PDB file of C-alpha atoms in Angstrom:
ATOM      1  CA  UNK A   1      87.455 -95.352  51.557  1.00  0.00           C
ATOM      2  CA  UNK A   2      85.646 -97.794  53.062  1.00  0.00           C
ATOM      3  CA  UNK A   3      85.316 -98.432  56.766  1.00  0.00           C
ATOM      4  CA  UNK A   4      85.956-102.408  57.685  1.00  0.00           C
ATOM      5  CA  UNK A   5      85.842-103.203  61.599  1.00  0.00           C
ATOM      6  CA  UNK A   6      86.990-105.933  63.514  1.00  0.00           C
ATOM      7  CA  UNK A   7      86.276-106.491  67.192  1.00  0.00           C
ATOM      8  CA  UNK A   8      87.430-107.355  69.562  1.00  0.00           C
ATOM      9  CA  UNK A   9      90.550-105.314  68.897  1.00  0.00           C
ATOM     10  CA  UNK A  10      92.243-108.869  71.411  1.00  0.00           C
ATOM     11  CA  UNK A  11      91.257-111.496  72.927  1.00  0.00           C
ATOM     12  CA  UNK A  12      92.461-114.272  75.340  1.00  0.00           C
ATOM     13  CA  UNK A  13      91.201-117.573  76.160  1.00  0.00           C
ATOM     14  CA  UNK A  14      92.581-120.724  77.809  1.00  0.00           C
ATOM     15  CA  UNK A  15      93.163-123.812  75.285  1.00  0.00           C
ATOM     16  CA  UNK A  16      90.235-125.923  74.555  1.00  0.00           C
ATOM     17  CA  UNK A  17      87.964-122.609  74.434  1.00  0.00           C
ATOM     18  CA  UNK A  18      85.901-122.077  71.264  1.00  0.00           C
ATOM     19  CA  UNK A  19      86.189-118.511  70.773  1.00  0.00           C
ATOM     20  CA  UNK A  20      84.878-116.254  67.500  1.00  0.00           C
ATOM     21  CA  UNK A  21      85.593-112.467  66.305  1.00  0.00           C
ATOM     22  CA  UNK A  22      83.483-110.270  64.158  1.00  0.00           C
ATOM     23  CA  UNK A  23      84.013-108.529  60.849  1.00  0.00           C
ATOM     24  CA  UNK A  24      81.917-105.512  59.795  1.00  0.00           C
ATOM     25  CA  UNK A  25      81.817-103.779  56.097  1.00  0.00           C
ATOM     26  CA  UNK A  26      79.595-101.641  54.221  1.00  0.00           C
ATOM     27  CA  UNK A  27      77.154-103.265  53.110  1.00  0.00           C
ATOM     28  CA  UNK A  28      76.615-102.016  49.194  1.00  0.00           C
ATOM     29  CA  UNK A  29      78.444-102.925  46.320  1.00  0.00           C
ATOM     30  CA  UNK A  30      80.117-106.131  47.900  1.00  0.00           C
ATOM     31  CA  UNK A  31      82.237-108.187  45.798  1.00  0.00           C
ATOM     32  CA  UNK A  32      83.864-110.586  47.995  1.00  0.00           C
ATOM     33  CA  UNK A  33      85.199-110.611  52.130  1.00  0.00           C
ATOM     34  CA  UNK A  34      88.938-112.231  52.522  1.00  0.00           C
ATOM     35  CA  UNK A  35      89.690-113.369  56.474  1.00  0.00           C
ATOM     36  CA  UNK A  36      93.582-113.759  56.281  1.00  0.00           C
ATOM     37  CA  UNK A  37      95.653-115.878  59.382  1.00  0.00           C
ATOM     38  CA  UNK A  38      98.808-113.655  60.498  1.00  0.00           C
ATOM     39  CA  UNK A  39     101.146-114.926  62.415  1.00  0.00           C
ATOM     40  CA  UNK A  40     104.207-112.740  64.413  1.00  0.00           C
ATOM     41  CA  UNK A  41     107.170-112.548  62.078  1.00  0.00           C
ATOM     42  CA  UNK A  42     105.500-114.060  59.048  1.00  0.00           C
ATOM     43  CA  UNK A  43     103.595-112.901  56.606  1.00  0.00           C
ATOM     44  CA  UNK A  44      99.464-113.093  56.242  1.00  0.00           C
ATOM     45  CA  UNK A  45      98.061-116.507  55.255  1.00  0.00           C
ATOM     46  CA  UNK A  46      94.645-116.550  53.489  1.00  0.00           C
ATOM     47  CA  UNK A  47      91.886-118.865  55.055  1.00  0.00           C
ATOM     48  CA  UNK A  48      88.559-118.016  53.097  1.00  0.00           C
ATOM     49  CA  UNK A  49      87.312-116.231  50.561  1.00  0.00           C
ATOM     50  CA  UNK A  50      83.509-115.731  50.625  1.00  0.00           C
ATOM     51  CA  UNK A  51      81.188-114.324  47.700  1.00  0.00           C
ATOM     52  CA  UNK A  52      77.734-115.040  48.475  1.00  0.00           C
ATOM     53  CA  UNK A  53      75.469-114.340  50.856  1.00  0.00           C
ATOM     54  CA  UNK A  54      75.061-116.953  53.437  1.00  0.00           C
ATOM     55  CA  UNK A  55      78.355-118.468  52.566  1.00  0.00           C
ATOM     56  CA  UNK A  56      80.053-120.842  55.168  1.00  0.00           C
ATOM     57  CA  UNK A  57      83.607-122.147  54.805  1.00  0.00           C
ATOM     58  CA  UNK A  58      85.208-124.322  57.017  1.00  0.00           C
ATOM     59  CA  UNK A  59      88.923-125.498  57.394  1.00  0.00           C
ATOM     60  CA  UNK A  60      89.496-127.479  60.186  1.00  0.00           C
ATOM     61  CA  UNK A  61      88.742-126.208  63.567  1.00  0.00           C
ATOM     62  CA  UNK A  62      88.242-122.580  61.522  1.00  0.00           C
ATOM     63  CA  UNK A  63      84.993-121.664  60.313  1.00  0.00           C
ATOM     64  CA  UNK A  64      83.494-118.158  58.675  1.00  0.00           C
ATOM     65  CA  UNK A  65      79.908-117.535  57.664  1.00  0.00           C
ATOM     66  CA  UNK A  66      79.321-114.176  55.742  1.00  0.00           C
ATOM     67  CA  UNK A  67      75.707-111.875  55.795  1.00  0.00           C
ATOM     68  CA  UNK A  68      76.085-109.513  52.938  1.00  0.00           C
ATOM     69  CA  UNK A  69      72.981-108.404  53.439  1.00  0.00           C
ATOM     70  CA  UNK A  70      73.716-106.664  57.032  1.00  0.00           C
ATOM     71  CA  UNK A  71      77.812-106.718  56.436  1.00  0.00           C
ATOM     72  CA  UNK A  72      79.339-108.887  58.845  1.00  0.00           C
ATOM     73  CA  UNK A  73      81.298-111.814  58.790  1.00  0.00           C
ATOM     74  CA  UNK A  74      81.962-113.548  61.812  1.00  0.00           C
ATOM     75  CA  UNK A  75      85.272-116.129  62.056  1.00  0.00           C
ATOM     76  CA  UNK A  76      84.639-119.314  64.638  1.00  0.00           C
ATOM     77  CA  UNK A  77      87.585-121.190  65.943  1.00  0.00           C
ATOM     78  CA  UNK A  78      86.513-124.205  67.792  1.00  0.00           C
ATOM     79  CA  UNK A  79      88.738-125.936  70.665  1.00  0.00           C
ATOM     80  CA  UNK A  80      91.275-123.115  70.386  1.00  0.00           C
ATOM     81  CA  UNK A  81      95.045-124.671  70.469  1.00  0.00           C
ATOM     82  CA  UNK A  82      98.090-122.722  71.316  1.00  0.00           C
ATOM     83  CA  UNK A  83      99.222-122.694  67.640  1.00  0.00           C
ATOM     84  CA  UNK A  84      95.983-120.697  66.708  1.00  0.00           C
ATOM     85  CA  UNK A  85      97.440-117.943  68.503  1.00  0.00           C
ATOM     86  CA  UNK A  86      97.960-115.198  65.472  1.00  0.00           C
ATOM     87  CA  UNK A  87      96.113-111.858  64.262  1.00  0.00           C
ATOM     88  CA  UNK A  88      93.292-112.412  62.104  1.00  0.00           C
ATOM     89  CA  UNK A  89      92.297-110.039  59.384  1.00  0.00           C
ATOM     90  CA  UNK A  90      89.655-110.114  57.066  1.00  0.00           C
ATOM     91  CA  UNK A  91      89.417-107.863  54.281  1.00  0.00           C
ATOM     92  CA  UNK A  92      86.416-106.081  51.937  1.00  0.00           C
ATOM     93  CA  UNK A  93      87.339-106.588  48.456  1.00  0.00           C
ATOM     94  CA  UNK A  94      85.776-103.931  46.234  1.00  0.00           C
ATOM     95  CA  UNK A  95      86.787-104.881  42.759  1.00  0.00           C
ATOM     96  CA  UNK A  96      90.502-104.450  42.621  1.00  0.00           C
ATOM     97  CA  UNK A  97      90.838-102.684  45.950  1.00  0.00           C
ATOM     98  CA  UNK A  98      90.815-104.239  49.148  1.00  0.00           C
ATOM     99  CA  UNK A  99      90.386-102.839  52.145  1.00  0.00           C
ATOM    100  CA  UNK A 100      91.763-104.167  55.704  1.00  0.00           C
ATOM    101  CA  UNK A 101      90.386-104.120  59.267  1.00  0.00           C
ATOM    102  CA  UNK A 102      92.770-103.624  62.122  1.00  0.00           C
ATOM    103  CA  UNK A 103      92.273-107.030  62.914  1.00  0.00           C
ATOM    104  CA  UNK A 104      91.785-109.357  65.996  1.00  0.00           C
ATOM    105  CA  UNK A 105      94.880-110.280  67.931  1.00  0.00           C
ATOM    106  CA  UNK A 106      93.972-114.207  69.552  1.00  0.00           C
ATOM    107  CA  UNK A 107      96.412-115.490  72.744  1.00  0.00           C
ATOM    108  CA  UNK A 108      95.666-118.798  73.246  1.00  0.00           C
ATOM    109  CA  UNK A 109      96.897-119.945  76.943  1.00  0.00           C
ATOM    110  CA  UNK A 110      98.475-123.460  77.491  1.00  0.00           C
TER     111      UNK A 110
ATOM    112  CA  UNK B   1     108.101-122.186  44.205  1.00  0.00           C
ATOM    113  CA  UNK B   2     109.871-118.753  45.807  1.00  0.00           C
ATOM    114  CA  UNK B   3     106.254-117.100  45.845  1.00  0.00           C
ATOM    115  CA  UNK B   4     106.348-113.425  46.442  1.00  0.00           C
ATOM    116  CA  UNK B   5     109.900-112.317  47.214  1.00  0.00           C
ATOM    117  CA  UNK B   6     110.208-108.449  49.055  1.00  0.00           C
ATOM    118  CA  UNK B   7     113.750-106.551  48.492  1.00  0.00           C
ATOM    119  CA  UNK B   8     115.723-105.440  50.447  1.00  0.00           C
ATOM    120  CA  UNK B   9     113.794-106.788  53.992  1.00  0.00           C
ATOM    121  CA  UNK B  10     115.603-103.577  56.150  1.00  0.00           C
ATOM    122  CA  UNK B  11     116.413-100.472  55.316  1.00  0.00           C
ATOM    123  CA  UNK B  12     117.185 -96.913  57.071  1.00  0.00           C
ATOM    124  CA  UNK B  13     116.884 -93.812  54.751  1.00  0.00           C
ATOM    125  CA  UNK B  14     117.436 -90.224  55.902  1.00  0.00           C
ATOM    126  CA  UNK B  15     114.789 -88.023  54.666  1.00  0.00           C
ATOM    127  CA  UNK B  16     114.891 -86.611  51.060  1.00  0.00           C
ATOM    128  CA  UNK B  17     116.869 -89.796  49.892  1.00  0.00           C
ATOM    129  CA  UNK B  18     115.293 -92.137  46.955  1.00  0.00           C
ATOM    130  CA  UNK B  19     114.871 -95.896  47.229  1.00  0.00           C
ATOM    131  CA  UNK B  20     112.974 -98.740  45.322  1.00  0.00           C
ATOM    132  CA  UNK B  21     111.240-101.737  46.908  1.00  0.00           C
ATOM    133  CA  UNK B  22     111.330-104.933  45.272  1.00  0.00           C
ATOM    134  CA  UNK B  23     108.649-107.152  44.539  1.00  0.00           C
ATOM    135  CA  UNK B  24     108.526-110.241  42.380  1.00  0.00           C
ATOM    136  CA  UNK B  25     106.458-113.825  42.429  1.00  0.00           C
ATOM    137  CA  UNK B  26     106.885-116.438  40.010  1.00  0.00           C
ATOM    138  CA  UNK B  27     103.456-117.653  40.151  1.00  0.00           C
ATOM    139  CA  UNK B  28     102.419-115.715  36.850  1.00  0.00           C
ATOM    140  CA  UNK B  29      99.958-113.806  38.739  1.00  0.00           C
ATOM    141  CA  UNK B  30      98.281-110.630  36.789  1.00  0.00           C
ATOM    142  CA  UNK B  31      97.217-108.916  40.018  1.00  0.00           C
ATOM    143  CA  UNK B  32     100.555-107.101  42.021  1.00  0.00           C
ATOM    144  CA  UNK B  33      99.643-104.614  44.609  1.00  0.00           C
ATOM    145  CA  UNK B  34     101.656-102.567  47.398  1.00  0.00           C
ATOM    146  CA  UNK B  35     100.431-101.821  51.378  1.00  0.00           C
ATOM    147  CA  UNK B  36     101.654-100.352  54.050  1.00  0.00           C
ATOM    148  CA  UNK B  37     101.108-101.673  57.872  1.00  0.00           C
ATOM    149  CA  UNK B  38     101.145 -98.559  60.534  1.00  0.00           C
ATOM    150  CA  UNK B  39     100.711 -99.360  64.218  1.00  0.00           C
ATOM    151  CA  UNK B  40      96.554 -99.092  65.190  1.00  0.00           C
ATOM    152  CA  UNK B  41      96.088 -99.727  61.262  1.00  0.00           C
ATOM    153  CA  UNK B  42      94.567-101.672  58.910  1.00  0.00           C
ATOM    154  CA  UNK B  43      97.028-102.531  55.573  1.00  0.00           C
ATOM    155  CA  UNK B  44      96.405 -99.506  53.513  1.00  0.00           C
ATOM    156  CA  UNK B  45      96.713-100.176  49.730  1.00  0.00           C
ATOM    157  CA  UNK B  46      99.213 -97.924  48.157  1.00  0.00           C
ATOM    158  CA  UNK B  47      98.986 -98.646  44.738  1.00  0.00           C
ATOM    159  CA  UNK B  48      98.232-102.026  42.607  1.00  0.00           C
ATOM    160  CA  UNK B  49      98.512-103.218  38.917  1.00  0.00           C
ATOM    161  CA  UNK B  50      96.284-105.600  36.780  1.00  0.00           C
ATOM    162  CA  UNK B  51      98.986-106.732  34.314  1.00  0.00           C
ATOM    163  CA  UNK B  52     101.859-105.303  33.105  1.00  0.00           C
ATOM    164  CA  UNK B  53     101.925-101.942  31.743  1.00  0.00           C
ATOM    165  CA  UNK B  54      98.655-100.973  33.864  1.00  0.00           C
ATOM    166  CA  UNK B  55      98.847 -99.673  37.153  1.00  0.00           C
ATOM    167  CA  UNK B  56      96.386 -97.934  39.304  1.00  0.00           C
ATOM    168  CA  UNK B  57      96.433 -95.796  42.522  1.00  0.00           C
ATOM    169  CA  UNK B  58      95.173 -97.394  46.021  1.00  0.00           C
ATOM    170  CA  UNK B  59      93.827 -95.881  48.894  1.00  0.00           C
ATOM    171  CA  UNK B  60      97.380 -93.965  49.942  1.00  0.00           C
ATOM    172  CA  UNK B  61      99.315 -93.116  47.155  1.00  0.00           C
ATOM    173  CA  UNK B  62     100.691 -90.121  47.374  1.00  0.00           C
ATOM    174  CA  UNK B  63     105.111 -90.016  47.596  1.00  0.00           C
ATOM    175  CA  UNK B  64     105.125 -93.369  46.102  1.00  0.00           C
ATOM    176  CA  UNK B  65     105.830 -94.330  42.121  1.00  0.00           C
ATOM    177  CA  UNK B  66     105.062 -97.876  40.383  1.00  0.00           C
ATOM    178  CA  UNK B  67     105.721 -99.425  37.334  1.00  0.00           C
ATOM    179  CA  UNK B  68     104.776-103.049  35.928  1.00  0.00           C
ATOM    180  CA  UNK B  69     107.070-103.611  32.925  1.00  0.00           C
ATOM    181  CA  UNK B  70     106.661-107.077  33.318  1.00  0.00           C
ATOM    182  CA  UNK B  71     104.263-110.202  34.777  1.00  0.00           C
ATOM    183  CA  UNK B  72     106.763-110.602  37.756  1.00  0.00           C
ATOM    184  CA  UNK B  73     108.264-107.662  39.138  1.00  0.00           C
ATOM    185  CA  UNK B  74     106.125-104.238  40.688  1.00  0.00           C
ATOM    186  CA  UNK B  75     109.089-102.090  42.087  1.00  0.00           C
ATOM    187  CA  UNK B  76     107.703 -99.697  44.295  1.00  0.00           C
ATOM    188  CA  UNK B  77     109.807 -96.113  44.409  1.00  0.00           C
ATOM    189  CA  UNK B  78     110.203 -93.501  47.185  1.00  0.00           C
ATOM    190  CA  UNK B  79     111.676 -90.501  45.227  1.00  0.00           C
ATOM    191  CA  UNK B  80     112.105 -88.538  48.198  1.00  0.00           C
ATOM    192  CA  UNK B  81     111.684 -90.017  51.500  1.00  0.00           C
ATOM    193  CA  UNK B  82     109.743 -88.517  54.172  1.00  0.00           C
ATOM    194  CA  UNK B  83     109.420 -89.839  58.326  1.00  0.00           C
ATOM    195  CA  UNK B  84     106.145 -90.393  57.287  1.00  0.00           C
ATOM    196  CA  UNK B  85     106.551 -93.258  55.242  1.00  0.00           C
ATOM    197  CA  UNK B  86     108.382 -94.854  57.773  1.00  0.00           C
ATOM    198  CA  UNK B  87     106.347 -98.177  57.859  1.00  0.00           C
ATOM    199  CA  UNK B  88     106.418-101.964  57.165  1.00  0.00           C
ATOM    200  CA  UNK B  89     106.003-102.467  53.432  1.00  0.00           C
ATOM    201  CA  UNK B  90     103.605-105.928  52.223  1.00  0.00           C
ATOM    202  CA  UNK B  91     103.905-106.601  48.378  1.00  0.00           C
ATOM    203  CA  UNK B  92     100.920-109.167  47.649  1.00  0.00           C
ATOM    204  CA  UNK B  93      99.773-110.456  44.180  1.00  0.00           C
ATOM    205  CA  UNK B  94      96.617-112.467  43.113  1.00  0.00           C
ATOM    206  CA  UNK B  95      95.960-115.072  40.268  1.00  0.00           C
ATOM    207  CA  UNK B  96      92.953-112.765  38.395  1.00  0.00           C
ATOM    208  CA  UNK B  97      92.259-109.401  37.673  1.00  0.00           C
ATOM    209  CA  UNK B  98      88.609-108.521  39.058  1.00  0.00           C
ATOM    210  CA  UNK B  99      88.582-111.845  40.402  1.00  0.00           C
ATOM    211  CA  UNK B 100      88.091-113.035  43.900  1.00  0.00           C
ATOM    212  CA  UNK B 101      91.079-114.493  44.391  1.00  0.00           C
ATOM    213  CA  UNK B 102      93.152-114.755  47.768  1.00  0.00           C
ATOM    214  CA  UNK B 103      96.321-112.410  48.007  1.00  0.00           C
ATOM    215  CA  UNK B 104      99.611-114.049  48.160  1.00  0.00           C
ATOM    216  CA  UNK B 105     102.198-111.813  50.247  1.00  0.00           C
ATOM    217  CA  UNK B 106     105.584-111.020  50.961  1.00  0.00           C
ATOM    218  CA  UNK B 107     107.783-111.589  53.906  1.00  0.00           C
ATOM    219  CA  UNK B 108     107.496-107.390  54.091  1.00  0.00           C
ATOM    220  CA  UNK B 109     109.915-104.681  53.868  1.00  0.00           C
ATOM    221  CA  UNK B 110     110.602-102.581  56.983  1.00  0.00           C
ATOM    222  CA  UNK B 111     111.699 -99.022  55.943  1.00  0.00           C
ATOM    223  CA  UNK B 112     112.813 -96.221  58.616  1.00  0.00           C
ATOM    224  CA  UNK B 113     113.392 -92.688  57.230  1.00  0.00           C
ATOM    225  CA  UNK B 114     115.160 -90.324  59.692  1.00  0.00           C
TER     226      UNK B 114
END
């Protein structure tokens, strides 16, 4: 079993605030780190997928950079917007297993 | 495109009783898998197949049975339910085995067993 983290566990900020969460894994054997977008009464939404060390996606106002090295990932979300408001997962994927943190719960307030 | 479709999306069970979940996408994925999202938890993998007739056991699968006769459909079975597997049910399937592609999922099952 492996042990992913995310923290913080919630998180508030008022609209216009860039805000950012952080994603811990083991560090050996990585194959690849998911963050996933999940919004109340819908289903998870995938945002990156990151392989390589150093790797930096972006998508919008939603950025991730990965360190396999140390095993974090950390998600940025710049000029936070009501709709942003959602739990955001990320996931360790170990071959054909993947393994989910608890995940960050963001409010964003009007 | 439907996606990944989740059968039935409620369902109460007393305990002892036997039910199947249904999963199917039509996006000819060869990666299917089955979690299970418990309040303070991460989405524990129950079990997951690579293509069909191959299936594999996640990180949680003990009470649960699945089969993968085909590309589309991975029923999962609860032969004899238990309170404990009172949870919300996420079927999710990917485009490659071994690959690092992003998991599609279902709209979830939510199953109560009393």
């Amino acid at each position: 079993i492996l042990n992913v983290e995310q923290s913080p566990q919630s998180l508030h900020v008022q609209e216009g605030d860039s805000t950012n969460f952080t994603c811990s894994f083991p560090s050996s054997n990585f194959y690849a780190l998911h963050w996933y977008r999940w919004e109340t009464a819908k289903s998870p939404e995938a945002l990156f997928v990151m392989t390589l060390n150093g790797d930096e996606k972006k998508k919008g106002r939603i950025s991730a950079t990965l360190n396999t090295k140390e095993g974090y990932s950390y998600l940025y979300i710049k000029g936070s917007q009501p709709e942003d408001s959602a739990t955001y997962l990320c996931a360790h994927q170990k071959s054909n297993q993947f393994y989910f943190g608890t995940g960050t719960s963001l409010t964003v307030i009007p | 495109n439907a996606g990944v479709t989740q059968t039935p999306k409620f369902q109460v069970l007393k305990t002892g009783q036997s039910m199947t979940l249904q999963c199917a996408q039509d996006m000819n994925h060869e990666y299917m898998s089955w979690y299970r999202q418990d309040p303070g938890m991460g989405l524990r993998l129950i079990h997951y197949s690579v293509g069909a007739g191959i299936t594999d056991q996640g990180e949680v699968p003990n009470g649960y049975n699945v089969s993968r006769s085909t590309t589309e459909d991975f029923p999962l079975r609860l032969l004899s339910a238990a309170p404990s597997q009172t949870s919300v049910y996420f079927c999710a399937s990917s485009w490659g085995t071994g690959s690092t592609g992003e998991l599609f999922f279902g709209e979830g099952s939510r199953l109560t067993v009393l």
